[in-house]
PDB file of C-alpha atoms and ligand atoms in Angstrom:
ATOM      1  CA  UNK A  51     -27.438  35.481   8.544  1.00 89.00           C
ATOM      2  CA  UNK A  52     -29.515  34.166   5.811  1.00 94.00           C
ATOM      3  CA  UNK A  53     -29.155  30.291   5.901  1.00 97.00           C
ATOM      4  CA  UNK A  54     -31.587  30.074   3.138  1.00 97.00           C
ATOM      5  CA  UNK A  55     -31.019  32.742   1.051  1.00 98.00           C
ATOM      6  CA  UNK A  56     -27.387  32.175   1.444  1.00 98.00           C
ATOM      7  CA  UNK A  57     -28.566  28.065   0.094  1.00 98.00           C
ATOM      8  CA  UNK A  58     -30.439  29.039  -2.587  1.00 98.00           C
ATOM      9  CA  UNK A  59     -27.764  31.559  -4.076  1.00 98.00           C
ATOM     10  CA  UNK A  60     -24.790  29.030  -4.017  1.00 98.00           C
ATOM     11  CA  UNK A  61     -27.083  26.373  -5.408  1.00 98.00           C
ATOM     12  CA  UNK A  62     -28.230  28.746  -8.373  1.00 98.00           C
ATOM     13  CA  UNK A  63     -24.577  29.408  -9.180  1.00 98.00           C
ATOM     14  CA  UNK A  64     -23.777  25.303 -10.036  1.00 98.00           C
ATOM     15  CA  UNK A  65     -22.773  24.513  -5.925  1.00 98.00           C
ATOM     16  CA  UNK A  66     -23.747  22.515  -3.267  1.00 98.00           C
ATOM     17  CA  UNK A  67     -24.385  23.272  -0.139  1.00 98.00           C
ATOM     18  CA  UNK A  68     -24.554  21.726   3.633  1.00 98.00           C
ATOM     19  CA  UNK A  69     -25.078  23.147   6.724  1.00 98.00           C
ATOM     20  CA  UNK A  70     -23.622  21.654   9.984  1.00 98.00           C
ATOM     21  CA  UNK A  71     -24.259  22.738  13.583  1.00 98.00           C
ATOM     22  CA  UNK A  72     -20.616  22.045  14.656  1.00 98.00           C
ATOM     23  CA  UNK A  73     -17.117  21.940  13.314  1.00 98.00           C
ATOM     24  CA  UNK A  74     -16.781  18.209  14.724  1.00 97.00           C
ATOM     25  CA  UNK A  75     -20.246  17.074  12.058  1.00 98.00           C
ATOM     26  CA  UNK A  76     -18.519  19.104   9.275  1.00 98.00           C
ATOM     27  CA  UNK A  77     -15.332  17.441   9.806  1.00 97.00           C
ATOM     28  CA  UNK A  78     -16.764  13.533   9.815  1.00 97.00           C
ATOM     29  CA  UNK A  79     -18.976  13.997   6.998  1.00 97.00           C
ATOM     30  CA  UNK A  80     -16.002  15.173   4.775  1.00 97.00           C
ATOM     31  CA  UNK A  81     -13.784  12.454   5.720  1.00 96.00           C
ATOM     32  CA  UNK A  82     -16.531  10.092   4.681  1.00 96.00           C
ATOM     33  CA  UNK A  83     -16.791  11.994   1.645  1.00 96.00           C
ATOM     34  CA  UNK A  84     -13.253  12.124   1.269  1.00 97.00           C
ATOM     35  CA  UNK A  85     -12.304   8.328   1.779  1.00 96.00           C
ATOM     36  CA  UNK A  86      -9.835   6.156  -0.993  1.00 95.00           C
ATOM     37  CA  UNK A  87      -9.117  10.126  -2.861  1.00 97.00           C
ATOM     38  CA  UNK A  88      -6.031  12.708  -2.652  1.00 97.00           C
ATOM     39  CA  UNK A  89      -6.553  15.988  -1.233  1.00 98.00           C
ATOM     40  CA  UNK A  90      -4.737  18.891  -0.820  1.00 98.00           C
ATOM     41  CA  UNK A  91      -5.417  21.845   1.672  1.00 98.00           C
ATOM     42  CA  UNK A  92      -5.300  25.971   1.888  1.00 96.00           C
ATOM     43  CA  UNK A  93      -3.894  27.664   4.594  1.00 93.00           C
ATOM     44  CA  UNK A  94      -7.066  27.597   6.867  1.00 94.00           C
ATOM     45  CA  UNK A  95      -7.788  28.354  10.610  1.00 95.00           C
ATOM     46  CA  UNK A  96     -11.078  27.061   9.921  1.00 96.00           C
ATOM     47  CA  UNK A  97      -9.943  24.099   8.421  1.00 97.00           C
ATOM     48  CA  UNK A  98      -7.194  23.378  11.543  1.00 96.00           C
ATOM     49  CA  UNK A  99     -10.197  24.494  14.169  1.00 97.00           C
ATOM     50  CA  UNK A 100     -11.883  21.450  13.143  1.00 97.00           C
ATOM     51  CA  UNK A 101      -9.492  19.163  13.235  1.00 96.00           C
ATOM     52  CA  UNK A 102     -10.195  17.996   9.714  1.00 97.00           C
ATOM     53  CA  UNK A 103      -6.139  17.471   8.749  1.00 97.00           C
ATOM     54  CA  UNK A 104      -6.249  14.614  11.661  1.00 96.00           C
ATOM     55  CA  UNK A 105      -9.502  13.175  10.165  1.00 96.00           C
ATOM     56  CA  UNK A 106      -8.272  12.481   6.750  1.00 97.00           C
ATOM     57  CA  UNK A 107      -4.985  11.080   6.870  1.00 94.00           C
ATOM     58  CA  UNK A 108      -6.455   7.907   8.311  1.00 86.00           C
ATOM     59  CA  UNK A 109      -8.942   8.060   5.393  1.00 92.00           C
ATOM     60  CA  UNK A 110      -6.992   9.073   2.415  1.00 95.00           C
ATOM     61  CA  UNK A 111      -4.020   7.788   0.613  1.00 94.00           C
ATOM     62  CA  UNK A 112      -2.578  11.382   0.370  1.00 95.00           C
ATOM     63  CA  UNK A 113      -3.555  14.947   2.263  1.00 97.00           C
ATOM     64  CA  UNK A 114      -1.106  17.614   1.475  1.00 97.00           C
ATOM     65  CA  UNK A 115      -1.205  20.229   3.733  1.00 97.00           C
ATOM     66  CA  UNK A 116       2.117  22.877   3.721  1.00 96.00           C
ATOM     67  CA  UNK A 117       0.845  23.631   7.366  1.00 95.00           C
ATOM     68  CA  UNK A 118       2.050  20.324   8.153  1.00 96.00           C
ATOM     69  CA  UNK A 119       5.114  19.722   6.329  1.00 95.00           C
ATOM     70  CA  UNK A 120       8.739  20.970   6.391  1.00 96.00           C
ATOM     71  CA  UNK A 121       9.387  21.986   3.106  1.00 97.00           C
ATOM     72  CA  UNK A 122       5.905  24.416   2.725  1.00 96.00           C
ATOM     73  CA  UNK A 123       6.515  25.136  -1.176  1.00 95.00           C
ATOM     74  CA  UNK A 124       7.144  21.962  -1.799  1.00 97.00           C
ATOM     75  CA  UNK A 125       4.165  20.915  -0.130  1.00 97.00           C
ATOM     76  CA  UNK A 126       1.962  23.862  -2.041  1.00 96.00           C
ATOM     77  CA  UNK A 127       3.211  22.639  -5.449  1.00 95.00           C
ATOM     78  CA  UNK A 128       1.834  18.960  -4.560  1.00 96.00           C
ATOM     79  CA  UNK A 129      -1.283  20.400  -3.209  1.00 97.00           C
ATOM     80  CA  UNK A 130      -2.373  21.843  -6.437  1.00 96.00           C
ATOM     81  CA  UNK A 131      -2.366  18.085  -7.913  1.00 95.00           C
ATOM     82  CA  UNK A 132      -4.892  16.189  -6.170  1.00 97.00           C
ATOM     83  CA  UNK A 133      -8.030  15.583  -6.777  1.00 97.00           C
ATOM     84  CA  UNK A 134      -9.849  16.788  -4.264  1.00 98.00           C
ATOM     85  CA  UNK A 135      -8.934  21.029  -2.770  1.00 98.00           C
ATOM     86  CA  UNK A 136     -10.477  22.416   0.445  1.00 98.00           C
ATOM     87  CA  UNK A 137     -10.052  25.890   1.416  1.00 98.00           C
ATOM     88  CA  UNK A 138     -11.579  28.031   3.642  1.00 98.00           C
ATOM     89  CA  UNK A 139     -13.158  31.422   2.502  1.00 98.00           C
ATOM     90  CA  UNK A 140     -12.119  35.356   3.946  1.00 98.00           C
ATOM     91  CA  UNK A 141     -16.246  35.851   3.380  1.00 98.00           C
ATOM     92  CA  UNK A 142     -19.123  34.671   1.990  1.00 98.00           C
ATOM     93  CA  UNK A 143     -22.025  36.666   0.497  1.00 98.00           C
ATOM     94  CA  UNK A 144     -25.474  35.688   0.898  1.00 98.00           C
ATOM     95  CA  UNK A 145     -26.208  35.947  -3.274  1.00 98.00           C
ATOM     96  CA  UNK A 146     -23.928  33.157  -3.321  1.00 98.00           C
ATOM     97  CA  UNK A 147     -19.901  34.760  -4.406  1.00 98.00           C
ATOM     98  CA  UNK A 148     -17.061  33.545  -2.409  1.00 98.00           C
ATOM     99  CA  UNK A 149     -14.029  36.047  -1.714  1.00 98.00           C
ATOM    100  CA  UNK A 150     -10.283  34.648  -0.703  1.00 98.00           C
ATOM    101  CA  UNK A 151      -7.194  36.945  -0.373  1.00 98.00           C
ATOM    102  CA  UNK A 152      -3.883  35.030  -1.199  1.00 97.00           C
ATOM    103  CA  UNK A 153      -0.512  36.122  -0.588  1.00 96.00           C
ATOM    104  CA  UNK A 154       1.427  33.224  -2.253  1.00 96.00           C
ATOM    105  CA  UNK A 155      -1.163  32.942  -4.588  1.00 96.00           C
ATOM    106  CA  UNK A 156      -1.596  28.765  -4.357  1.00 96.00           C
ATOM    107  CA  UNK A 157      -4.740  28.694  -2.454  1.00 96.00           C
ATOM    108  CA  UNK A 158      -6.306  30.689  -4.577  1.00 97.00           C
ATOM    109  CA  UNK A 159      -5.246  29.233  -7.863  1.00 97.00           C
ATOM    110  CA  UNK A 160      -6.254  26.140  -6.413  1.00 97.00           C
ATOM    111  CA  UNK A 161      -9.953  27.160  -5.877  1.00 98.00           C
ATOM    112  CA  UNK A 162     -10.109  28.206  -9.305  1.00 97.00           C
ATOM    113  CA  UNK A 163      -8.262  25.420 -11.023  1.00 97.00           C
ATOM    114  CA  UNK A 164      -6.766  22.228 -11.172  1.00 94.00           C
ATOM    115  CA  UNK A 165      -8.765  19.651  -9.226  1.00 97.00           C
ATOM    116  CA  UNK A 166     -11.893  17.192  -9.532  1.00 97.00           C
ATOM    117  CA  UNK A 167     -13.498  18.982  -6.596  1.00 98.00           C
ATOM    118  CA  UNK A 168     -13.213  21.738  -4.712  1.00 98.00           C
ATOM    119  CA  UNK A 169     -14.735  22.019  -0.577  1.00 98.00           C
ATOM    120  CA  UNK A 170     -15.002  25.543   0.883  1.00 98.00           C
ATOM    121  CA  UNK A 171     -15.274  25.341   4.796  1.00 98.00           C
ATOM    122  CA  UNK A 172     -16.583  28.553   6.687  1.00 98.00           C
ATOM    123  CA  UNK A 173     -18.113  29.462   9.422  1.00 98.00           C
ATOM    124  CA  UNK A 174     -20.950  31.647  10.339  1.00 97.00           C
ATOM    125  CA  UNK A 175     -18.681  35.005  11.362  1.00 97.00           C
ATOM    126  CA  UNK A 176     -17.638  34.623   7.107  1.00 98.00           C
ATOM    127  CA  UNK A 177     -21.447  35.162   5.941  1.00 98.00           C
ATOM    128  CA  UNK A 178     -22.045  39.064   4.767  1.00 98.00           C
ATOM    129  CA  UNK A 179     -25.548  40.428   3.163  1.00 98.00           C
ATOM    130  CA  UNK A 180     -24.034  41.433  -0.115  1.00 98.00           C
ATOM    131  CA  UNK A 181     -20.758  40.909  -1.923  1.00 98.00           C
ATOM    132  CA  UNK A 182     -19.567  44.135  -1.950  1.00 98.00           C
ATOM    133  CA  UNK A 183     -20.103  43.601   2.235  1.00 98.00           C
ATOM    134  CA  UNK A 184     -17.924  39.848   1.488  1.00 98.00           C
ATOM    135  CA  UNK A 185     -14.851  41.840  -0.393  1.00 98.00           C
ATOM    136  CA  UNK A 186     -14.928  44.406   2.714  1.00 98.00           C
ATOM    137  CA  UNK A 187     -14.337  42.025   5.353  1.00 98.00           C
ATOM    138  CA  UNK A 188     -11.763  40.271   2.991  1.00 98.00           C
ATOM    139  CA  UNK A 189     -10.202  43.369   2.883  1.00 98.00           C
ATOM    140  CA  UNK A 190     -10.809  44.557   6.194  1.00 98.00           C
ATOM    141  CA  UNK A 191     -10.957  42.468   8.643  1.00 98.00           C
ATOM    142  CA  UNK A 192      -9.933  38.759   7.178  1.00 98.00           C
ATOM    143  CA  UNK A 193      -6.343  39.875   5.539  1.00 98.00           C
ATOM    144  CA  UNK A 194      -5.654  42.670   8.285  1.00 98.00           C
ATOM    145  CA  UNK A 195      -5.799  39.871  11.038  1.00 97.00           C
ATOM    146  CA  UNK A 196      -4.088  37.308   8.608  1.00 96.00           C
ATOM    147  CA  UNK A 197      -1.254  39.936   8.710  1.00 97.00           C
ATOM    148  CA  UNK A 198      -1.116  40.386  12.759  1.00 97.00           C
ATOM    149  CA  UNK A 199      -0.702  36.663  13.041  1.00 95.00           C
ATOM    150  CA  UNK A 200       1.861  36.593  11.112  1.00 95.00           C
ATOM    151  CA  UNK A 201       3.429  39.506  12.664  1.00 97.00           C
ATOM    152  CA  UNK A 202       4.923  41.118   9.458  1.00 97.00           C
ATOM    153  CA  UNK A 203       5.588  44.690   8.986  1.00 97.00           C
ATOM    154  CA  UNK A 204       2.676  46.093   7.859  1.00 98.00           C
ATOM    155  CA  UNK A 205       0.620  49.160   8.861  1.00 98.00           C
ATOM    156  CA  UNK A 206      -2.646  46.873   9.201  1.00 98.00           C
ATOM    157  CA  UNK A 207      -0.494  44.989  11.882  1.00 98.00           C
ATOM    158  CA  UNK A 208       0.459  48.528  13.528  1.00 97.00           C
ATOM    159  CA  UNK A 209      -2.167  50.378  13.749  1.00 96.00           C
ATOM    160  CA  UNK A 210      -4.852  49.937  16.560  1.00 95.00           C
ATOM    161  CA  UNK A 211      -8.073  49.902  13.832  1.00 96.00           C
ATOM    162  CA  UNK A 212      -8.953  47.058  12.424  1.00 96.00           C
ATOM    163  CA  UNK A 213      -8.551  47.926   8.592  1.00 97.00           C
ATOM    164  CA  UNK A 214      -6.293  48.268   5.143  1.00 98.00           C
ATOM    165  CA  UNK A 215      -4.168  50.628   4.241  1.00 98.00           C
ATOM    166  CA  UNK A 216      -3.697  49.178   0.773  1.00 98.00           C
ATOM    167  CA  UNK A 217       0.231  49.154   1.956  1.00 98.00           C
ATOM    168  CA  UNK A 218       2.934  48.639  -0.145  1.00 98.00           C
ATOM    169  CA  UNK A 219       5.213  46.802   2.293  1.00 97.00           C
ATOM    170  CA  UNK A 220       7.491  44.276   0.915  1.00 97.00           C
ATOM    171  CA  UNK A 221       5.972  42.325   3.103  1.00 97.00           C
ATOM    172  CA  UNK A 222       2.067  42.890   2.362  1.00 98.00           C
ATOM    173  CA  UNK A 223       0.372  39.376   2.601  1.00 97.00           C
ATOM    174  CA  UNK A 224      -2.333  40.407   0.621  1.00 97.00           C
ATOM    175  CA  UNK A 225      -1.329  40.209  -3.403  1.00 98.00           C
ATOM    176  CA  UNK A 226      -4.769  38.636  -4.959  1.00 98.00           C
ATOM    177  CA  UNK A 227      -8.456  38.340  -4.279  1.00 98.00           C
ATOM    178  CA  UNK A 228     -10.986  35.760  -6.155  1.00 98.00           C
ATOM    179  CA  UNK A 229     -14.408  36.269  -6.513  1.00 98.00           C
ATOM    180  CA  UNK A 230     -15.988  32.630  -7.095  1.00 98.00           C
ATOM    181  CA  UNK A 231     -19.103  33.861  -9.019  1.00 98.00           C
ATOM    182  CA  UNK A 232     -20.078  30.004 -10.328  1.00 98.00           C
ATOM    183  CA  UNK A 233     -19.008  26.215 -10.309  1.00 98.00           C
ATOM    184  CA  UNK A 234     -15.984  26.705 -12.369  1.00 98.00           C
ATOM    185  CA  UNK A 235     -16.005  24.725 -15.729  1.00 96.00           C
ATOM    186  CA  UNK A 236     -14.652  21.297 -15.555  1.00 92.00           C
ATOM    187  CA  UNK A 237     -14.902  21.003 -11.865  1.00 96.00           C
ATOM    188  CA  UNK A 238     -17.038  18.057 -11.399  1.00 97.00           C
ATOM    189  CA  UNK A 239     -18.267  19.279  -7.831  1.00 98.00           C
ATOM    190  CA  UNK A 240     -17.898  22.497  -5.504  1.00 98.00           C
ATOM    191  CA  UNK A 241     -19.076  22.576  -2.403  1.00 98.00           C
ATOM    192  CA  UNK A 242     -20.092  25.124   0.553  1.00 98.00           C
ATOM    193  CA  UNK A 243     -20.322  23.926   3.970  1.00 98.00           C
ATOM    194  CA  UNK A 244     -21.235  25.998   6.069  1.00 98.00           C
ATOM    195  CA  UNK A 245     -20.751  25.262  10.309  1.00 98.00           C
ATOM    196  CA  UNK A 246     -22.980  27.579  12.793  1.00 98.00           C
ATOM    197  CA  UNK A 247     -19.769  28.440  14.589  1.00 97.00           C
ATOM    198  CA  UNK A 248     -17.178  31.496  14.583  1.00 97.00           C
ATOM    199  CA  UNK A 249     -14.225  30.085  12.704  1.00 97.00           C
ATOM    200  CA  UNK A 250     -11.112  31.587  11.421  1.00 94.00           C
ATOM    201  CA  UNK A 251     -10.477  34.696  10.637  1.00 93.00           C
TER     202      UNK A 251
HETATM  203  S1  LIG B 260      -2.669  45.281   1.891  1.00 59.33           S
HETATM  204 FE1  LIG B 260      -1.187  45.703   3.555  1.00 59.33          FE
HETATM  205  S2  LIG B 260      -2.334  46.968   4.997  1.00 59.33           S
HETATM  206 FE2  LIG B 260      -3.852  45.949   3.714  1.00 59.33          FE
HETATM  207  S3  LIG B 260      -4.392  44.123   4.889  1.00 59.33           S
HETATM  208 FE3  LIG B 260      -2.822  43.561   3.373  1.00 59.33          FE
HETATM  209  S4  LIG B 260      -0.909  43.698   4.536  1.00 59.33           S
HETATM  210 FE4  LIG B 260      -2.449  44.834   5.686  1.00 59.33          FE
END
């Protein structure tokens, strides 16, 4: 991995960037960060890994995670209104583009759209040389073991290789990709922190 080349891409495409050495360093500077504003959350591994959720509810007058809540649509709906998003990426390439598979759609929409400022929280095992390399693993690896947590009935989930089959099971998980190429307009900030651990999927 390219820590450098990996900064200087996302800050040539309108982001910032920080780098953190553990989950636990990522996870206090964004609740200082974070403090007095309302933030809503993607379905993340890396974000739960962390321990970030925990962190921010003493901090902020609303966090809206459907992880944590009952009614999960509800709670998706509500997350698209704050002003603050953080998501976690399926892979990162090192010129800078950030790739996310949604089944429900929210996280992604919510990367794209919709709030003051937008976090994306990864660790090292998301960084790939190129993005055609980022929208493999998405594809490949990310969504396939997205779809064996879940347990759904998938060939990805069946099979013993760790791939796609482009299914077109009823209950596929994987229904749209993003490719964040720049700062989208209006955002006021967008953010990559990156943590040298293995995090997610
Ligand atoms: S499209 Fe289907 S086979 Fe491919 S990763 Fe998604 S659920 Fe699995």
């Amino acid at each position: 991995m390219d820590v450098e080349k990996l900064k200087r891409s996302v800050e040539g495409r309108g982001w910032s960037f920080k780098h953190f050495a553990t989950g636990e360093e990522a996870a206090n500077y964004l609740a200082g960060e974070l403090e007095g504003v309302s933030v809503g959350i993607g379905g993340s591994g890396t974000v739960d890994a962390i321990g970030l959720y925990d962190k921010l509810t003493g901090k902020c007058p609303d966090v809206v995670w459907h992880w944590k809540e009952d009614d999960q649509d509800a709670a998706r709906v509500r997350a698209m209104n704050t002003d603050v998003y953080i998501s976690g990426a399926n892979a990162i390439a090192e010129t800078g583009e950030i790739v996310n598979i949604d089944g429900k759609g929210n996280r992604v929409a919510s990367t794209l759209y919709g709030h003051k400022r937008l976090y994306i929280v990864a660790g090292k095992n998301k960084v790939q040389p190129t993005l055609e390399d980022a929208i493999y693993r998405a594809r490949n690896v990310a969504a396939p073991l997205r779809a064996r947590s879940f347990n759904v009935d998938t060939p990805c989930v069946k099979s013993k290789e760790l791939k796609c089959y482009d299914c077109r099971s009823p209950q596929r998980v994987c229904c749209g990709m993003s490719i964040l190429m720049y700062r989208m307009m209006g955002m006021e900030k967008s953010e990559l922190i990156l943590i040298d651990e293995d995090l997610g999927m």
